Coordinates of N, CA and C in Angstrom, one line a residue:
M1384 N 132.2 119.0 108.4 CA 132.0 119.6 107.1 C 132.7 118.8 105.9
T1385 N 132.3 118.5 104.7 CA 132.8 117.7 103.7 C 132.7 118.4 102.4
A1386 N 133.9 118.4 101.7 CA 133.7 119.1 100.5 C 133.8 118.0 99.4
T1387 N 133.3 118.2 98.2 CA 133.3 117.6 97.1 C 133.6 118.4 95.8
A1388 N 134.1 117.7 94.8 CA 134.3 118.5 93.4 C 133.8 117.7 92.3
S1389 N 133.7 118.2 91.2 CA 133.5 117.7 89.9 C 134.6 117.0 89.3
S1390 N 135.8 117.4 89.9 CA 137.3 116.9 89.4 C 138.1 117.3 90.3
I1391 N 139.3 116.6 90.2 CA 140.8 117.1 90.8 C 141.8 116.9 90.0
E1392 N 142.6 117.7 90.1 CA 143.9 117.7 89.1 C 144.6 116.7 89.4
G1393 N 144.7 116.4 90.6 CA 145.7 115.0 91.2 C 145.8 115.3 92.7
A1394 N 146.5 114.1 93.1 CA 146.4 114.0 94.5 C 147.2 115.1 95.0
G1395 N 146.6 115.8 96.3 CA 147.1 116.9 96.9 C 146.2 118.1 96.5
F1396 N 145.3 117.9 95.5 CA 144.5 119.0 95.1 C 143.1 118.7 95.4
E1397 N 142.6 118.0 96.5 CA 141.2 117.7 96.9 C 140.4 118.7 96.9
A1398 N 139.0 118.6 96.9 CA 138.2 119.6 97.3 C 138.3 120.3 98.6
G1399 N 138.4 119.4 99.7 CA 138.6 119.8 100.9 C 139.7 120.7 101.1
K1400 N 140.7 120.8 100.4 CA 141.8 121.9 100.5 C 141.4 123.2 100.1
A1401 N 140.3 123.5 99.6 CA 139.7 124.8 99.4 C 139.0 125.4 100.8
F1402 N 138.7 124.5 101.9 CA 138.0 124.7 102.9 C 138.9 124.4 104.2
D1403 N 140.1 124.2 104.1 CA 140.9 123.9 105.3 C 141.4 125.0 106.1
G1404 N 141.3 126.4 105.5 CA 141.8 127.3 106.4 C 143.4 127.5 106.0
N1405 N 143.9 126.9 105.3 CA 145.5 126.9 105.1 C 145.5 127.6 103.5
A1406 N 145.9 128.8 103.7 CA 146.2 129.7 102.2 C 147.2 128.9 101.3
G1407 N 148.1 128.0 101.9 CA 149.2 127.3 101.2 C 148.6 126.1 100.4
T1408 N 147.6 125.7 100.5 CA 146.8 124.5 99.8 C 145.7 125.1 99.1
R1409 N 145.4 124.1 98.0 CA 144.3 124.4 97.2 C 143.6 123.4 96.4
W1410 N 142.3 123.5 95.9 CA 141.6 122.7 95.0 C 142.1 123.2 93.7
A1411 N 142.3 122.1 93.0 CA 142.4 122.3 91.4 C 141.6 121.3 90.8
S1412 N 141.0 121.7 89.7 CA 140.1 120.6 88.9 C 141.2 120.3 87.6
V1413 N 140.6 119.5 86.8 CA 141.6 118.9 85.7 C 141.4 120.2 84.8
E1414 N 142.5 120.1 84.1 CA 142.8 121.3 83.0 C 141.8 121.2 81.7
G1415 N 141.5 122.4 81.5 CA 141.1 122.5 80.0 C 139.4 121.9 79.9
V1416 N 138.7 121.7 81.1 CA 137.3 121.3 80.9 C 136.4 122.2 81.8
D1417 N 135.3 122.6 80.8 CA 134.3 123.5 81.6 C 133.1 122.5 81.3
P1418 N 132.0 122.6 82.3 CA 132.2 123.5 83.7 C 132.9 122.5 84.8
Q1419 N 133.2 123.1 85.7 CA 133.6 122.3 86.7 C 133.0 123.1 88.4
W1420 N 133.0 122.4 89.4 CA 132.4 123.0 90.5 C 133.1 122.2 91.7
V1421 N 133.1 123.0 92.7 CA 133.6 122.6 94.0 C 132.5 122.8 95.0
R1422 N 132.0 122.0 96.0 CA 131.0 122.4 97.0 C 131.4 122.1 98.4
V1423 N 130.9 122.6 99.3 CA 131.0 122.3 100.8 C 129.6 121.8 101.2
D1424 N 129.5 120.7 102.2 CA 128.5 120.6 103.0 C 128.5 121.2 104.3
L1425 N 127.9 121.9 104.7 CA 128.0 122.7 106.0 C 127.7 121.7 107.2
G1426 N 127.0 120.6 106.9 CA 126.5 119.6 107.8 C 125.0 120.1 108.3
T1427 N 124.7 121.0 108.5 CA 123.0 121.3 108.9 C 122.9 122.7 107.9
T1428 N 121.5 123.0 107.9 CA 121.2 124.3 107.2 C 121.5 125.4 108.0
K1429 N 122.2 126.4 107.3 CA 122.7 127.6 108.1 C 122.0 128.9 107.2
S1430 N 122.0 129.8 107.9 CA 122.0 131.1 107.3 C 123.0 131.8 106.8
I1431 N 123.3 131.9 105.7 CA 124.4 132.5 105.0 C 124.1 133.7 104.2
N1432 N 125.0 134.5 104.1 CA 124.8 135.8 103.1 C 126.2 136.2 102.3
S1433 N 127.3 135.5 102.4 CA 128.5 135.9 101.9 C 129.4 134.8 101.6
V1434 N 130.2 134.9 100.6 CA 131.3 134.0 100.4 C 132.7 134.8 100.0
K1435 N 133.8 134.3 100.3 CA 135.2 134.9 99.9 C 135.9 133.8 99.1
L1436 N 136.3 134.1 97.9 CA 137.0 133.2 97.2 C 138.4 133.7 96.9
T1437 N 139.3 132.8 97.1 CA 140.6 133.2 96.9 C 141.2 132.4 95.8
W1438 N 141.4 133.0 94.5 CA 141.7 132.2 93.6 C 143.1 132.1 93.4
E1439 N 143.6 130.9 93.0 CA 144.9 130.7 92.4 C 145.1 131.2 90.9
A1440 N 146.2 131.2 90.1 CA 146.4 131.8 88.8 C 145.2 131.1 88.0
A1441 N 144.8 130.1 88.3 CA 143.8 129.3 87.3 C 142.3 129.7 88.0
Y1442 N 141.8 130.8 87.3 CA 140.4 131.3 88.0 C 139.3 131.2 87.0
A1443 N 138.1 131.5 87.4 CA 137.1 131.4 86.5 C 136.7 132.8 86.1
S1444 N 136.4 132.9 84.9 CA 136.1 134.4 84.2 C 134.5 134.3 84.1
S1445 N 133.8 133.3 84.5 CA 132.4 133.2 84.5 C 132.0 131.9 85.4
Y1446 N 131.3 132.4 86.5 CA 131.0 131.5 87.4 C 129.6 131.7 88.1
K1447 N 129.1 130.9 88.9 CA 128.0 130.9 89.8 C 128.2 130.6 91.3
I1448 N 127.9 131.3 92.3 CA 127.8 130.9 93.3 C 126.2 130.2 93.8
Q1449 N 126.1 128.9 94.1 CA 125.0 128.3 94.2 C 124.8 127.8 95.6
V1450 N 123.5 127.7 96.1 CA 123.1 127.1 97.2 C 122.1 126.0 97.2
S1451 N 122.1 125.1 98.2 CA 121.0 124.2 98.1 C 120.8 123.6 99.5
T1452 N 119.5 123.1 99.9 CA 119.4 122.5 101.1 C 119.5 121.0 101.1
N1453 N 119.4 120.5 99.8 CA 119.4 118.9 99.6 C 120.5 118.4 99.0
G1454 N 121.3 119.4 98.3 CA 122.5 118.9 97.6 C 122.3 118.4 96.1
T1455 N 121.1 118.5 95.7 CA 120.7 118.2 94.2 C 120.0 119.4 93.6
S1456 N 119.2 120.2 94.3 CA 118.4 121.2 93.6 C 119.3 122.6 94.0
W1457 N 119.7 123.3 93.0 CA 120.4 124.4 93.1 C 119.8 125.7 93.0
T1458 N 120.2 126.9 93.7 CA 119.7 128.2 93.5 C 120.8 129.0 93.1
D1459 N 120.8 129.9 92.2 CA 122.1 130.8 92.1 C 121.7 131.9 92.9
V1460 N 122.8 132.4 93.8 CA 122.5 133.5 94.5 C 123.6 134.6 93.9
Y1461 N 124.4 134.3 93.1 CA 125.6 135.2 92.4 C 125.8 134.6 91.0
T1462 N 125.9 135.5 90.1 CA 126.6 135.2 88.7 C 127.5 136.2 88.3
T1463 N 128.5 135.8 87.7 CA 129.5 136.7 87.2 C 129.8 136.4 85.8
T1464 N 130.2 137.1 84.8 CA 131.0 136.9 83.6 C 132.1 137.7 83.4
S1465 N 132.5 138.4 84.5 CA 133.8 139.3 84.4 C 134.7 138.8 85.5
G1466 N 134.8 137.5 85.9 CA 135.7 137.2 86.9 C 137.3 137.4 86.5
N1467 N 138.2 138.1 87.3 CA 139.5 138.2 87.0 C 140.7 137.7 88.0
G1468 N 140.1 136.7 88.7 CA 141.0 136.1 89.7 C 141.2 137.0 90.9
G1469 N 142.2 136.5 91.5 CA 142.5 137.5 92.9 C 141.5 136.9 94.0
V1470 N 141.0 137.9 94.8 CA 140.2 137.8 95.9 C 138.9 138.3 95.4
D1471 N 137.6 137.4 95.7 CA 136.3 137.9 95.3 C 135.6 137.7 96.7
Q1472 N 135.1 139.0 97.2 CA 134.2 138.9 98.4 C 132.8 139.2 97.9
I1473 N 131.8 138.2 97.9 CA 130.5 138.3 97.4 C 129.6 138.2 98.5
S1474 N 128.7 139.3 98.4 CA 127.6 139.3 99.3 C 126.3 139.0 98.4
F1475 N 125.3 138.2 99.0 CA 124.0 138.2 98.5 C 122.8 138.3 99.5
A1476 N 121.6 138.2 99.1 CA 120.6 138.2 100.2 C 120.6 137.0 101.1
Q1477 N 120.6 137.2 102.3 CA 120.3 136.3 103.5 C 119.5 134.8 102.8
T1478 N 120.1 133.8 102.9 CA 119.4 132.7 102.6 C 119.8 131.4 103.3
N1479 N 118.9 130.4 103.4 CA 119.3 129.0 104.2 C 119.7 128.0 103.2
A1480 N 120.9 127.4 103.5 CA 121.6 126.4 102.9 C 122.3 125.4 103.7
R1481 N 122.4 124.2 103.1 CA 123.4 123.3 103.7 C 124.7 123.1 102.9
Y1482 N 124.3 123.2 101.6 CA 125.4 123.2 100.6 C 125.7 124.4 99.9
V1483 N 126.8 124.8 99.6 CA 127.3 125.9 98.9 C 128.3 125.5 97.9
R1484 N 128.2 126.1 96.8 CA 129.2 125.7 95.6 C 129.5 126.9 94.6
M1485 N 130.7 126.7 94.2 CA 131.2 127.3 93.1 C 131.0 126.8 91.9
H1486 N 130.3 127.1 90.8 CA 130.1 126.3 89.7 C 130.5 127.3 88.5
G1487 N 132.1 126.8 88.0 CA 132.7 127.6 86.9 C 132.2 127.1 85.8
T1488 N 131.7 128.2 84.8 CA 131.4 127.7 83.4 C 132.3 128.1 82.4
V1489 N 133.1 129.2 82.6 CA 134.2 129.6 81.6 C 135.5 129.9 82.5
R1490 N 136.7 129.1 81.9 CA 137.9 129.5 82.6 C 138.5 130.7 82.1
G1491 N 139.3 131.2 83.0 CA 140.0 132.4 82.7 C 141.4 132.0 82.0
T1492 N 141.9 131.0 82.2 CA 143.0 130.5 81.5 C 142.9 129.2 80.7
A1493 N 143.9 128.7 80.1 CA 143.9 127.3 79.5 C 143.7 126.2 80.5
Y1494 N 144.2 126.5 81.9 CA 144.3 125.5 82.7 C 143.0 125.1 83.3
G1495 N 142.8 124.7 84.5 CA 141.5 124.5 85.0 C 140.9 125.6 86.0
Y1496 N 140.4 125.3 87.0 CA 139.8 126.0 88.1 C 140.5 125.8 89.1
S1497 N 141.2 126.8 90.2 CA 141.8 126.5 91.3 C 141.6 127.6 92.2
L1498 N 141.2 127.1 93.6 CA 140.8 128.2 94.8 C 141.7 127.7 95.9
F1499 N 142.4 128.6 96.4 CA 143.3 128.5 97.5 C 142.5 128.4 98.8
E1500 N 141.2 129.2 98.8 CA 140.2 129.3 99.9 C 138.8 129.6 99.4
F1501 N 137.9 129.0 99.9 CA 136.5 129.1 99.8 C 135.9 129.4 101.0
E1502 N 135.6 130.5 101.6 CA 134.9 130.9 102.7 C 133.6 131.1 102.7
V1503 N 132.6 130.6 103.7 CA 131.3 130.9 103.6 C 131.0 131.7 105.0
Y1504 N 130.0 132.6 104.8 CA 129.8 133.3 106.0 C 128.2 133.6 106.1
G1505 N 127.7 133.8 107.3 CA 126.3 134.0 107.6 C 126.1 134.8 108.8
S1506 N 124.9 135.1 109.1 CA 124.6 135.9 110.4 C 124.7 135.2 111.7

């Protein structure tokens, strides 16, 4: 499993930190810039139907969960303009994807975007 992001705040905040199963580490984007995204490559196409986002204090007030089979063409499976941080449990119609990303469009704070954990679930 490989994770990438549009940016990182600095050393120790790499994309993979959001997918490492450690609630004490996190991915963080650069501060003050919209949009930003973090994505995971599941390695092969999987059937998925939900994600769980555990935000740090720097959260997205508007964001999309997007999926792709090739990493270049994205499909929105969830969109919100009322994000408030904390933990977001998001369910959507069963879909096939190799790549899953959180695409933040509006920050909820003056900082960047930051996720302690980004979990992907399927059948």
